[in-house]
Amino acid sequence: MKIIVAGGDGFCGWPTALYLSKQGFDVAIIDNLVRREYDVEMDSNSLTPIAPLEERVAKWKEVSGKNIDLYIGDLNDYDFLSQVFEAFKPEAFVHYAEQRSAPYSMIDREHAIYTQSNNVLGTLNVLYAMKAFAPDCHLIKLGTMGEYGTPNIDIEEGWIDIEHKGRKDRMLYPKKPGSFYHLTKVHDSHNIEFACRSWGIRATDLNQGVVYGINIDENDQDPILYNRFDYDGIFGTVLNRFIVQAAKGLPLSVYGKGGQTRGFINIEDTVRCIEIAALNPAERGEFRVFNQMTQYFSVQDLAEKVKKVAEEEGLEVTISHVENPRVEQEEHYFHAVSTRLEDLGLKPHQLTDDVIRRVLKLAMDNIDRLKEDKVMNSPSWK
Ligand code: NAD
Ligand code: USQ
C-alpha cells in the first residue's frame, strides 16, 4: 500500500514511518520541519539529539534496505500538496502534521491564530486534494481524546445515540476541549465529517490519548534513527516530563490537585493503530472514529509510578503540587469507551515499571542536554 505520513519528522510520525516501512508499506513523508523551528523559537530542544530528516531517511535505507520518499513542504501550500498527490498517488494518508501543543497555542493571540490556521486550514487542503486527486484514498487523521474534555458521562467513540423529546438521532459526541489547540481537532473533525458526507471521502479520526515512551525497536537500531524526546513545559507531555524531572533530581510537577485523568497510549501502540486503520479502511463516505487510548491514569498516579521506579534506580524523588497554569477540572469523572481498535486486533502494551525504566535510562543517558530553565515554562491559560 502506498501511504503518506504527513508530519513524518515528528514524535509520532517518525516511528510510524519506520514501522510502516518495515511492514512493507511504500512510505512517503511530508513535513515542513516546522517542529524544529518551534525549538529554536522557544530556545528549547529534544533531550535526545535528533539527526536531520534526510540523514534519518538515508540511515534507514542503510539498515533496512527500504526507501522512504521525502516531500519537504507545507500542507498549507496547496500547489505543493497537489504535486505530492499527483506524484505519489497515495492509497492512504496519515495526517499528523499539525501544531500539537496546547501550551504553545495558549501563549498569546499570535500563537492561537497560527495554531488554528495551520491545523484547520491544512486539513481542509488535504480534504480538497483528496477530492481532486485521490477520491478513493483513506484519510487517517490524528484527533485527540482532549476533544471530548472531561464530561460527567461516559465518552463514546465519536458518535452518540441521543433521544430528545421523544425523537432519536445519532450525533457527533458533544465536545468541550481545553485549549485553542484541542479546539483545532474539534474543528477538523467537523470539516472531515462534512467532507465524508458531501464528497464520499473515507476517513478514520483517531482520537488519541497522551502518548508516552520514546523509541520503538525500529528507532533503537542506531542513534541517527532516535526519536525526539520533548520535556519542556510547552511540548513535553506529562509522563515523559515526570521521568526527565526524576532523572535530573527536580520535583515532579503535578499541576494543582493532580486528579486530572487522561487516556494514555504507548508509542508502540500508536504505530500499530495506524497500521490497523490502514489495513481496515473506512468505507466511501464513512466518518469513522476510534478512541486511540489503552489505559487511563490521573497525573498524581503517574507521578507516584515514576517516583517508585526512579527510587528503585537509586534516585531521590519528590512530588510537588504546583499552581496549575491551565483551566481544567482537577477532580472529575472519566470513563471512555475504546474497544474498536482492539476489536480490529490491537494488543495493548501496558504501562509497566519496565516501560518507565526504559525511558528513564534514555533520559539519564542524555541528561546533560537538559535546559533546566525550560522545564517549567508553560504559559498561563488565564
Ligand atoms: P510533532 O510536533 O512532534 O510532529 C508534528 C509534525 O508535523 C512535525 O514534524 C511538524 O514539522 C509537522 N508539521 C506541522 N505543521 C505542518 C504543516 N502545516 N505542513 C507540514 N508539516 C507540518 O507532534 P506529534 O507529537 O508527533 O503529534 C502528531 C499528531 O498526533 C498531532 O496531530 C497531534 O495532535 C496528535 N497527537 C499527539 C499526541 C502526543 O501525545 N504526542 C497525542 C494525541 C494526538
Ligand atoms: N500536567 C501536569 N504536570 C505537568 C504537565 C502536565 O500535571 O508537568 C497535566 C496537565 O495539566 C493535563 C495533563 O497533565 O491535565 C496532560 O497534559 P499533557 O501536557 O501531557 O497533555 P495535553 O496538553 O493534553 O496534550 C498532549 C499532546 C497533544 C494531545 C493530547 C492528548 O501534546 O498533542 O492531543 O496530549 S489528550 O490529552 O488526550 O487530549
Tab-separated table of C-alpha atoms and ligand atoms in Angstrom:
chain	number	residue	atom	x	y	z
A	1	MET	CA	0.000	0.000	0.000
A	2	LYS	CA	1.250	3.481	-0.883
A	3	ILE	CA	0.939	5.568	2.256
A	4	ILE	CA	1.848	9.153	3.084
A	5	VAL	CA	2.876	10.048	6.619
A	6	ALA	CA	2.321	13.800	6.916
A	7	GLY	CA	4.261	15.071	9.934
A	8	GLY	CA	6.738	12.217	9.471
A	9	ASP	CA	9.613	14.146	11.070
A	10	GLY	CA	7.703	14.443	14.352
A	11	PHE	CA	7.456	12.444	17.556
A	12	CYS	CA	4.666	10.112	16.402
A	13	GLY	CA	5.306	10.412	12.659
A	14	TRP	CA	8.945	9.329	12.526
A	15	PRO	CA	8.467	5.972	14.307
A	16	THR	CA	5.269	5.438	12.314
A	17	ALA	CA	7.105	5.934	9.016
A	18	LEU	CA	9.800	3.431	10.030
A	19	TYR	CA	7.304	0.899	11.359
A	20	LEU	CA	5.104	1.018	8.246
A	21	SER	CA	8.177	0.821	6.008
A	22	LYS	CA	9.358	-2.258	7.938
A	23	GLN	CA	5.903	-3.860	7.491
A	24	GLY	CA	6.236	-3.464	3.711
A	25	PHE	CA	4.189	-0.316	3.079
A	26	ASP	CA	5.534	2.030	0.398
A	27	VAL	CA	6.034	5.138	2.577
A	28	ALA	CA	6.417	8.823	1.741
A	29	ILE	CA	6.889	11.553	4.343
A	30	ILE	CA	5.541	15.090	4.061
A	31	ASP	CA	6.888	17.578	6.589
A	32	ASN	CA	7.737	21.275	6.561
A	33	LEU	CA	10.157	20.787	9.506
A	34	VAL	CA	8.365	23.493	11.497
A	35	ARG	CA	8.601	21.465	14.720
A	36	ARG	CA	12.375	22.006	14.663
A	37	GLU	CA	11.719	25.745	14.252
A	38	TYR	CA	9.498	25.835	17.370
A	39	ASP	CA	12.506	24.520	19.325
A	40	VAL	CA	14.580	27.439	18.055
A	41	GLU	CA	11.773	29.898	18.783
A	42	MET	CA	11.355	28.567	22.355
A	43	ASP	CA	15.131	28.094	22.864
A	44	SER	CA	14.239	24.504	23.749
A	45	ASN	CA	15.450	21.144	22.450
A	46	SER	CA	14.851	17.413	22.287
A	47	LEU	CA	16.595	15.607	25.147
A	48	THR	CA	17.837	13.066	22.596
A	49	PRO	CA	19.931	14.563	19.784
A	50	ILE	CA	17.922	14.232	16.567
A	51	ALA	CA	19.505	13.920	13.136
A	52	PRO	CA	18.293	15.975	10.138
A	53	LEU	CA	15.429	14.258	8.322
A	54	GLU	CA	17.475	13.475	5.169
A	55	GLU	CA	20.126	11.799	7.330
A	56	ARG	CA	17.470	9.805	9.201
A	57	VAL	CA	15.981	8.515	5.956
A	58	ALA	CA	19.417	7.660	4.485
A	59	LYS	CA	20.323	5.714	7.650
A	60	TRP	CA	17.006	3.832	7.463
A	61	LYS	CA	17.810	2.819	3.886
A	62	GLU	CA	21.245	1.625	5.024
A	63	VAL	CA	19.942	-0.509	7.912
A	64	SER	CA	16.712	-1.812	6.325
A	65	GLY	CA	17.291	-1.607	2.569
A	66	LYS	CA	13.993	0.271	2.302
A	67	ASN	CA	13.362	3.613	0.697
A	68	ILE	CA	11.180	6.370	2.162
A	69	ASP	CA	10.281	9.217	-0.233
A	70	LEU	CA	10.612	12.727	1.166
A	71	TYR	CA	8.471	15.727	0.335
A	72	ILE	CA	9.556	18.796	2.291
A	73	GLY	CA	6.740	21.335	2.267
A	74	ASP	CA	3.674	22.743	3.957
A	75	LEU	CA	0.134	21.334	3.862
A	76	ASN	CA	-0.973	24.945	3.600
A	77	ASP	CA	0.820	25.265	0.250
A	78	TYR	CA	-1.894	23.767	-1.948
A	79	ASP	CA	0.270	23.681	-5.112
A	80	PHE	CA	2.897	21.669	-3.259
A	81	LEU	CA	0.285	19.328	-1.811
A	82	SER	CA	-1.343	18.797	-5.210
A	83	GLN	CA	2.020	17.895	-6.715
A	84	VAL	CA	2.661	15.341	-3.970
A	85	PHE	CA	-0.728	13.695	-4.558
A	86	GLU	CA	-0.136	13.590	-8.314
A	87	ALA	CA	3.411	12.248	-7.983
A	88	PHE	CA	2.946	9.682	-5.190
A	89	LYS	CA	-0.691	8.614	-5.724
A	90	PRO	CA	-1.353	7.620	-2.092
A	91	GLU	CA	-3.888	4.962	-1.121
A	92	ALA	CA	-3.800	6.143	2.493
A	93	PHE	CA	-2.860	9.497	4.023
A	94	VAL	CA	-1.811	9.545	7.682
A	95	HIS	CA	-2.226	13.103	8.931
A	96	TYR	CA	-0.074	14.009	11.935
A	97	ALA	CA	1.088	17.362	10.516
A	98	GLU	CA	-0.292	19.887	12.964
A	99	GLN	CA	0.900	22.169	15.750
A	100	ARG	CA	0.149	19.832	18.634
A	101	SER	CA	0.991	21.634	21.859
A	102	ALA	CA	-1.850	23.017	23.994
A	103	PRO	CA	0.507	25.382	25.899
A	104	TYR	CA	2.024	26.685	22.606
A	105	SER	CA	-1.468	27.539	21.377
A	106	MET	CA	-2.157	29.453	24.615
A	107	ILE	CA	0.984	31.676	24.595
A	108	ASP	CA	-0.792	34.671	23.039
A	109	ARG	CA	-3.095	35.731	20.202
A	110	GLU	CA	-0.468	35.127	17.509
A	111	HIS	CA	0.196	31.550	18.636
A	112	ALA	CA	-3.523	30.785	18.892
A	113	ILE	CA	-4.133	32.127	15.398
A	114	TYR	CA	-1.124	30.327	13.964
A	115	THR	CA	-2.226	27.034	15.551
A	116	GLN	CA	-5.793	27.305	14.338
A	117	SER	CA	-4.884	28.326	10.788
A	118	ASN	CA	-2.032	25.820	10.441
A	119	ASN	CA	-4.159	22.937	11.662
A	120	VAL	CA	-7.668	23.674	10.421
A	121	LEU	CA	-6.705	25.085	7.022
A	122	GLY	CA	-4.007	22.441	6.490
A	123	THR	CA	-6.605	19.725	6.997
A	124	LEU	CA	-9.025	21.499	4.671
A	125	ASN	CA	-6.315	21.488	1.993
A	126	VAL	CA	-5.810	17.760	2.497
A	127	LEU	CA	-9.557	17.190	2.040
A	128	TYR	CA	-9.627	19.218	-1.188
A	129	ALA	CA	-6.514	17.449	-2.515
A	130	MET	CA	-8.090	14.058	-1.777
A	131	LYS	CA	-11.293	15.085	-3.543
A	132	ALA	CA	-9.376	16.335	-6.594
A	133	PHE	CA	-6.574	13.777	-6.943
A	134	ALA	CA	-7.282	10.665	-4.869
A	135	PRO	CA	-11.008	10.292	-4.094
A	136	ASP	CA	-10.536	6.681	-3.033
A	137	CYS	CA	-7.641	7.436	-0.669
A	138	HIS	CA	-8.259	6.749	3.040
A	139	LEU	CA	-7.621	9.670	5.384
A	140	ILE	CA	-6.223	8.530	8.741
A	141	LYS	CA	-6.382	11.681	10.811
A	142	LEU	CA	-4.959	12.195	14.267
A	143	GLY	CA	-7.506	13.758	16.542
A	144	THR	CA	-7.278	13.733	20.310
A	145	MET	CA	-9.122	12.448	23.351
A	146	GLY	CA	-8.990	16.046	24.596
A	147	GLU	CA	-11.675	16.929	22.045
A	148	TYR	CA	-14.216	15.490	24.463
A	149	GLY	CA	-12.929	17.255	27.568
A	150	THR	CA	-13.980	15.670	30.859
A	151	PRO	CA	-17.771	15.247	30.691
A	152	ASN	CA	-19.649	13.783	33.651
A	153	ILE	CA	-20.941	10.957	31.412
A	154	ASP	CA	-19.189	8.139	29.534
A	155	ILE	CA	-17.253	9.175	26.418
A	156	GLU	CA	-18.328	7.191	23.347
A	157	GLU	CA	-16.248	6.591	20.206
A	158	GLY	CA	-17.057	9.734	18.258
A	159	TRP	CA	-20.806	9.263	17.880
A	160	ILE	CA	-23.641	9.112	20.421
A	161	ASP	CA	-27.260	7.967	20.128
A	162	ILE	CA	-29.474	10.678	21.601
A	163	GLU	CA	-33.134	10.606	22.499
A	164	HIS	CA	-34.571	14.110	22.885
A	165	LYS	CA	-38.241	14.982	23.404
A	166	GLY	CA	-39.277	11.553	22.191
A	167	ARG	CA	-37.172	11.562	18.982
A	168	LYS	CA	-33.883	9.726	18.350
A	169	ASP	CA	-30.783	10.519	16.283
A	170	ARG	CA	-27.106	9.553	16.033
A	171	MET	CA	-24.994	12.670	16.508
A	172	LEU	CA	-21.304	13.528	16.806
A	173	TYR	CA	-20.432	13.263	20.504
A	174	PRO	CA	-20.589	16.723	22.187
A	175	LYS	CA	-17.178	18.331	22.621
A	176	LYS	CA	-15.725	20.569	25.347
A	177	PRO	CA	-11.950	20.821	24.750
A	178	GLY	CA	-9.460	22.584	26.999
A	179	SER	CA	-7.233	24.736	24.749
A	180	PHE	CA	-7.177	26.520	21.402
A	181	TYR	CA	-5.030	23.605	20.162
A	182	HIS	CA	-7.543	20.965	21.267
A	183	LEU	CA	-10.261	23.060	19.625
A	184	THR	CA	-8.487	22.726	16.251
A	185	LYS	CA	-9.085	18.984	16.424
A	186	VAL	CA	-12.798	19.542	17.002
A	187	HIS	CA	-12.960	21.906	14.023
A	188	ASP	CA	-11.046	19.364	11.903
A	189	SER	CA	-13.423	16.569	12.932
A	190	HIS	CA	-16.425	18.602	11.822
A	191	ASN	CA	-14.810	19.526	8.496
A	192	ILE	CA	-13.833	15.920	7.819
A	193	GLU	CA	-17.275	14.547	8.708
A	194	PHE	CA	-18.838	17.075	6.338
A	195	ALA	CA	-16.413	16.112	3.531
A	196	CYS	CA	-17.237	12.423	4.038
A	197	ARG	CA	-20.964	13.158	3.931
A	198	SER	CA	-20.716	15.513	0.952
A	199	TRP	CA	-17.964	14.111	-1.239
A	200	GLY	CA	-17.746	10.468	-0.228
A	201	ILE	CA	-14.283	10.830	1.340
A	202	ARG	CA	-13.326	7.838	3.502
A	203	ALA	CA	-11.873	8.868	6.888
A	204	THR	CA	-10.803	7.482	10.227
A	205	ASP	CA	-10.451	10.046	13.017
A	206	LEU	CA	-8.149	8.639	15.691
A	207	ASN	CA	-8.834	10.370	18.975
A	208	GLN	CA	-5.509	9.608	20.553
A	209	GLY	CA	-4.703	9.955	24.247
A	210	VAL	CA	-1.396	11.277	25.593
A	211	VAL	CA	1.473	9.271	24.078
A	212	TYR	CA	4.332	8.037	26.268
A	213	GLY	CA	7.575	6.226	25.507
A	214	ILE	CA	10.167	7.447	23.000
A	215	ASN	CA	11.812	4.871	20.767
A	216	ILE	CA	10.271	1.793	19.223
A	217	ASP	CA	12.537	-1.058	18.072
A	218	GLU	CA	12.972	0.485	14.612
A	219	ASN	CA	14.338	3.739	16.169
A	220	ASP	CA	16.599	1.867	18.564
A	221	GLN	CA	18.777	0.368	15.816
A	222	ASP	CA	21.033	3.430	15.533
A	223	PRO	CA	21.284	6.841	17.299
A	224	ILE	CA	20.693	8.550	13.926
A	225	LEU	CA	17.225	6.935	13.974
A	226	TYR	CA	16.370	8.062	17.538
A	227	ASN	CA	13.059	9.751	18.127
A	228	ARG	CA	12.700	13.208	19.621
A	229	PHE	CA	12.213	13.449	23.414
A	230	ASP	CA	10.282	16.567	24.432
A	231	TYR	CA	10.461	17.524	28.106
A	232	ASP	CA	9.904	21.286	28.278
A	233	GLY	CA	6.746	22.841	29.742
A	234	ILE	CA	5.365	23.546	26.271
A	235	PHE	CA	5.897	20.415	24.166
A	236	GLY	CA	6.775	17.842	26.839
A	237	THR	CA	3.852	15.601	27.774
A	238	VAL	CA	3.180	14.689	31.345
A	239	LEU	CA	4.614	11.187	31.817
A	240	ASN	CA	7.747	11.800	29.759
A	241	ARG	CA	8.224	15.084	31.663
A	242	PHE	CA	7.950	13.404	35.063
A	243	ILE	CA	10.576	10.856	34.006
A	244	VAL	CA	13.007	13.605	32.951
A	245	GLN	CA	12.358	15.528	36.165
A	246	ALA	CA	13.148	12.355	38.139
A	247	ALA	CA	16.335	11.792	36.122
A	248	LYS	CA	17.513	15.356	36.886
A	249	GLY	CA	16.519	15.379	40.574
A	250	LEU	CA	13.815	18.018	40.007
A	251	PRO	CA	10.434	17.765	41.766
A	252	LEU	CA	7.735	16.083	39.675
A	253	SER	CA	5.377	18.934	38.750
A	254	VAL	CA	1.819	17.787	39.384
A	255	TYR	CA	-0.374	20.719	38.351
A	256	GLY	CA	-2.907	21.564	41.057
A	257	LYS	CA	-4.646	18.692	42.845
A	258	GLY	CA	-3.462	16.048	40.330
A	259	GLY	CA	-6.848	14.365	39.876
A	260	GLN	CA	-6.788	15.287	36.160
A	261	THR	CA	-7.381	11.948	34.438
A	262	ARG	CA	-6.468	11.325	30.807
A	263	GLY	CA	-6.313	8.457	28.351
A	264	PHE	CA	-2.759	7.271	27.598
A	265	ILE	CA	-1.120	5.133	24.937
A	266	ASN	CA	2.333	3.642	24.467
A	267	ILE	CA	4.081	4.834	21.289
A	268	GLU	CA	4.431	1.172	20.262
A	269	ASP	CA	0.643	1.002	20.129
A	270	THR	CA	0.362	4.330	18.279
A	271	VAL	CA	2.222	2.919	15.272
A	272	ARG	CA	0.267	-0.336	15.351
A	273	CYS	CA	-3.070	1.558	15.473
A	274	ILE	CA	-2.107	3.371	12.269
A	275	GLU	CA	-1.325	0.058	10.595
A	276	ILE	CA	-4.652	-1.399	11.774
A	277	ALA	CA	-6.574	1.608	10.458
A	278	ALA	CA	-4.754	1.431	7.105
A	279	LEU	CA	-5.390	-2.291	6.677
A	280	ASN	CA	-9.096	-1.880	7.561
A	281	PRO	CA	-10.104	1.277	5.667
A	282	ALA	CA	-13.310	3.213	6.275
A	283	GLU	CA	-15.995	2.884	3.596
A	284	ARG	CA	-16.511	5.601	0.995
A	285	GLY	CA	-18.452	8.383	2.733
A	286	GLU	CA	-17.822	6.954	6.194
A	287	PHE	CA	-16.524	9.172	9.012
A	288	ARG	CA	-15.239	6.604	11.488
A	289	VAL	CA	-13.924	7.497	14.939
A	290	PHE	CA	-11.720	5.340	17.162
A	291	ASN	CA	-10.638	6.334	20.660
A	292	GLN	CA	-6.922	5.561	20.476
A	293	MET	CA	-6.024	5.092	24.129
A	294	THR	CA	-5.415	1.940	26.122
A	295	GLN	CA	-5.393	2.943	29.807
A	296	TYR	CA	-6.225	5.960	31.892
A	297	PHE	CA	-4.437	7.493	34.822
A	298	SER	CA	-4.595	10.624	36.922
A	299	VAL	CA	-1.459	12.750	36.853
A	300	GLN	CA	-0.983	12.035	40.570
A	301	ASP	CA	-0.987	8.260	39.792
A	302	LEU	CA	1.672	8.814	37.133
A	303	ALA	CA	3.883	10.841	39.456
A	304	GLU	CA	3.710	8.048	42.036
A	305	LYS	CA	4.566	5.379	39.451
A	306	VAL	CA	7.598	7.343	38.243
A	307	LYS	CA	8.734	8.042	41.823
A	308	LYS	CA	8.643	4.318	42.664
A	309	VAL	CA	10.694	3.225	39.648
A	310	ALA	CA	13.184	6.097	39.952
A	311	GLU	CA	13.738	5.318	43.642
A	312	GLU	CA	14.413	1.681	42.753
A	313	GLU	CA	17.115	3.051	40.426
A	314	GLY	CA	18.660	4.902	43.373
A	315	LEU	CA	17.316	8.383	42.566
A	316	GLU	CA	15.804	10.737	45.145
A	317	VAL	CA	12.380	11.904	44.035
A	318	THR	CA	9.857	14.405	45.394
A	319	ILE	CA	6.388	15.177	44.063
A	320	SER	CA	5.291	18.799	44.215
A	321	HIS	CA	1.830	20.235	43.624
A	322	VAL	CA	2.473	23.432	41.702
A	323	GLU	CA	-0.068	26.099	40.750
A	324	ASN	CA	-1.938	24.869	37.688
A	325	PRO	CA	-1.213	27.097	34.660
A	326	ARG	CA	-4.267	25.588	32.904
A	327	VAL	CA	-8.002	25.993	33.308
A	328	GLU	CA	-9.211	22.418	33.749
A	329	GLN	CA	-11.091	20.241	36.221
A	330	GLU	CA	-8.706	18.770	38.779
A	331	GLU	CA	-11.214	16.218	40.122
A	332	HIS	CA	-13.740	14.699	37.757
A	333	TYR	CA	-15.394	11.592	36.334
A	334	PHE	CA	-13.589	9.935	33.401
A	335	HIS	CA	-14.670	6.870	31.528
A	336	ALA	CA	-14.053	6.467	27.811
A	337	VAL	CA	-15.103	3.602	25.554
A	338	SER	CA	-12.120	2.430	23.470
A	339	THR	CA	-12.893	-1.007	22.056
A	340	ARG	CA	-12.893	-0.565	18.292
A	341	LEU	CA	-9.125	-0.788	17.741
A	342	GLU	CA	-8.881	-3.848	19.983
A	343	ASP	CA	-11.751	-5.411	18.019
A	344	LEU	CA	-9.568	-4.989	14.918
A	345	GLY	CA	-6.575	-6.669	16.561
A	346	LEU	CA	-4.720	-4.164	18.766
A	347	LYS	CA	-2.957	-5.910	21.651
A	348	PRO	CA	-2.211	-3.036	24.031
A	349	HIS	CA	1.129	-2.574	25.768
A	350	GLN	CA	0.516	-1.741	29.425
A	351	LEU	CA	2.368	0.939	31.356
A	352	THR	CA	4.702	-1.259	33.396
A	353	ASP	CA	7.654	-0.356	35.601
A	354	ASP	CA	9.948	-1.660	32.847
A	355	VAL	CA	8.442	0.743	30.304
A	356	ILE	CA	9.105	3.636	32.698
A	357	ARG	CA	12.612	2.295	33.401
A	358	ARG	CA	13.485	2.169	29.677
A	359	VAL	CA	12.543	5.846	29.208
A	360	LEU	CA	14.280	6.783	32.468
A	361	LYS	CA	17.536	5.185	31.246
A	362	LEU	CA	17.302	7.139	27.970
A	363	ALA	CA	16.694	10.336	29.976
A	364	MET	CA	19.647	9.657	32.274
A	365	ASP	CA	21.932	8.969	29.285
A	366	ASN	CA	21.057	12.357	27.774
A	367	ILE	CA	20.510	14.461	30.893
A	368	ASP	CA	23.456	16.770	30.159
A	369	ARG	CA	21.421	18.178	27.238
A	370	LEU	CA	18.585	19.332	29.526
A	371	LYS	CA	17.864	23.073	29.601
A	372	GLU	CA	16.676	23.408	33.180
A	373	ASP	CA	15.045	26.812	32.689
A	374	LYS	CA	12.715	25.274	30.063
A	375	VAL	CA	11.206	22.651	32.371
A	376	MET	CA	8.608	24.937	33.981
A	377	ASN	CA	7.909	27.386	31.143
A	378	SER	CA	4.212	26.736	30.472
A	379	PRO	CA	2.198	29.885	29.747
A	380	SER	CA	-0.879	30.579	31.856
A	381	TRP	CA	-4.295	29.908	30.316
A	382	LYS	CA	-5.824	32.977	32.038
B	1	NAD	P1	5.110	16.734	16.477
B	1	NAD	O1	5.010	18.214	16.642
B	1	NAD	O2	6.284	16.045	17.057
B	1	NAD	O3	5.033	16.357	14.921
B	1	NAD	C1	4.220	17.022	14.011
B	1	NAD	C2	4.994	17.155	12.712
B	1	NAD	O4	4.174	17.830	11.751
B	1	NAD	C3	6.275	17.963	12.858
B	1	NAD	O5	7.366	17.256	12.326
B	1	NAD	C4	5.989	19.255	12.104
B	1	NAD	O6	7.161	19.784	11.497
B	1	NAD	C5	4.946	18.809	11.086
B	1	NAD	N1	4.015	19.864	10.656
B	1	NAD	C6	3.277	20.700	11.432
B	1	NAD	N2	2.528	21.514	10.667
B	1	NAD	C7	2.791	21.193	9.378
B	1	NAD	C8	2.333	21.681	8.127
B	1	NAD	N3	1.453	22.681	8.044
B	1	NAD	N4	2.805	21.109	6.991
B	1	NAD	C9	3.713	20.093	7.045
B	1	NAD	N5	4.191	19.601	8.201
B	1	NAD	C10	3.735	20.143	9.365
B	1	NAD	O7	3.761	16.125	17.058
B	1	NAD	P2	3.443	14.610	17.480
B	1	NAD	O8	3.576	14.502	18.943
B	1	NAD	O9	4.168	13.689	16.603
B	1	NAD	O10	1.898	14.535	17.150
B	1	NAD	C11	1.468	14.130	15.863
B	1	NAD	C12	-0.041	14.251	15.773
B	1	NAD	O11	-0.649	13.402	16.730
B	1	NAD	C13	-0.561	15.652	16.021
B	1	NAD	O12	-1.606	15.932	15.128
B	1	NAD	C14	-1.071	15.580	17.437
B	1	NAD	O13	-2.106	16.499	17.636
B	1	NAD	C15	-1.543	14.151	17.549
B	1	NAD	N6	-1.462	13.644	18.919
B	1	NAD	C16	-0.271	13.628	19.589
B	1	NAD	C17	-0.238	13.143	20.899
B	1	NAD	C18	1.036	13.141	21.710
B	1	NAD	O14	0.984	12.825	22.920
B	1	NAD	N7	2.190	13.447	21.133
B	1	NAD	C19	-1.416	12.669	21.497
B	1	NAD	C20	-2.610	12.696	20.782
B	1	NAD	C21	-2.631	13.180	19.483
B	2	USQ	N1	0.264	18.126	33.622
B	2	USQ	C1	0.763	18.158	34.906
B	2	USQ	N2	2.083	18.462	35.065
B	2	USQ	C2	2.905	18.726	34.013
B	2	USQ	C3	2.380	18.675	32.710
B	2	USQ	C4	1.053	18.376	32.560
B	2	USQ	O1	0.063	17.917	35.891
B	2	USQ	O2	4.090	18.995	34.251
B	2	USQ	C5	-1.155	17.776	33.415
B	2	USQ	C6	-1.931	18.784	32.588
B	2	USQ	O3	-2.416	19.845	33.383
B	2	USQ	C7	-3.030	17.920	31.988
B	2	USQ	C8	-2.368	16.554	31.842
B	2	USQ	O4	-1.196	16.583	32.661
B	2	USQ	O5	-4.079	17.791	32.890
B	2	USQ	C9	-1.946	16.234	30.419
B	2	USQ	O6	-1.092	17.256	29.925
B	2	USQ	P1	-0.071	16.969	28.737
B	2	USQ	O7	0.742	18.196	28.521
B	2	USQ	O8	0.632	15.698	28.955
B	2	USQ	O9	-1.087	16.693	27.528
B	2	USQ	P2	-2.002	17.651	26.661
B	2	USQ	O10	-1.723	19.082	26.893
B	2	USQ	O11	-3.424	17.210	26.840
B	2	USQ	O12	-1.534	17.336	25.190
B	2	USQ	C10	-0.905	16.115	24.796
B	2	USQ	C11	-0.332	16.330	23.416
B	2	USQ	C12	-1.466	16.669	22.442
B	2	USQ	C13	-2.523	15.571	22.502
B	2	USQ	C14	-3.015	15.333	23.932
B	2	USQ	C15	-3.885	14.089	24.058
B	2	USQ	O13	0.625	17.393	23.441
B	2	USQ	O14	-0.943	16.779	21.123
B	2	USQ	O15	-3.602	15.947	21.701
B	2	USQ	O16	-1.861	15.068	24.773
B	2	USQ	S1	-5.209	14.345	25.190
B	2	USQ	O17	-4.673	14.800	26.459
B	2	USQ	O18	-5.908	13.094	25.309
B	2	USQ	O19	-6.043	15.383	24.602
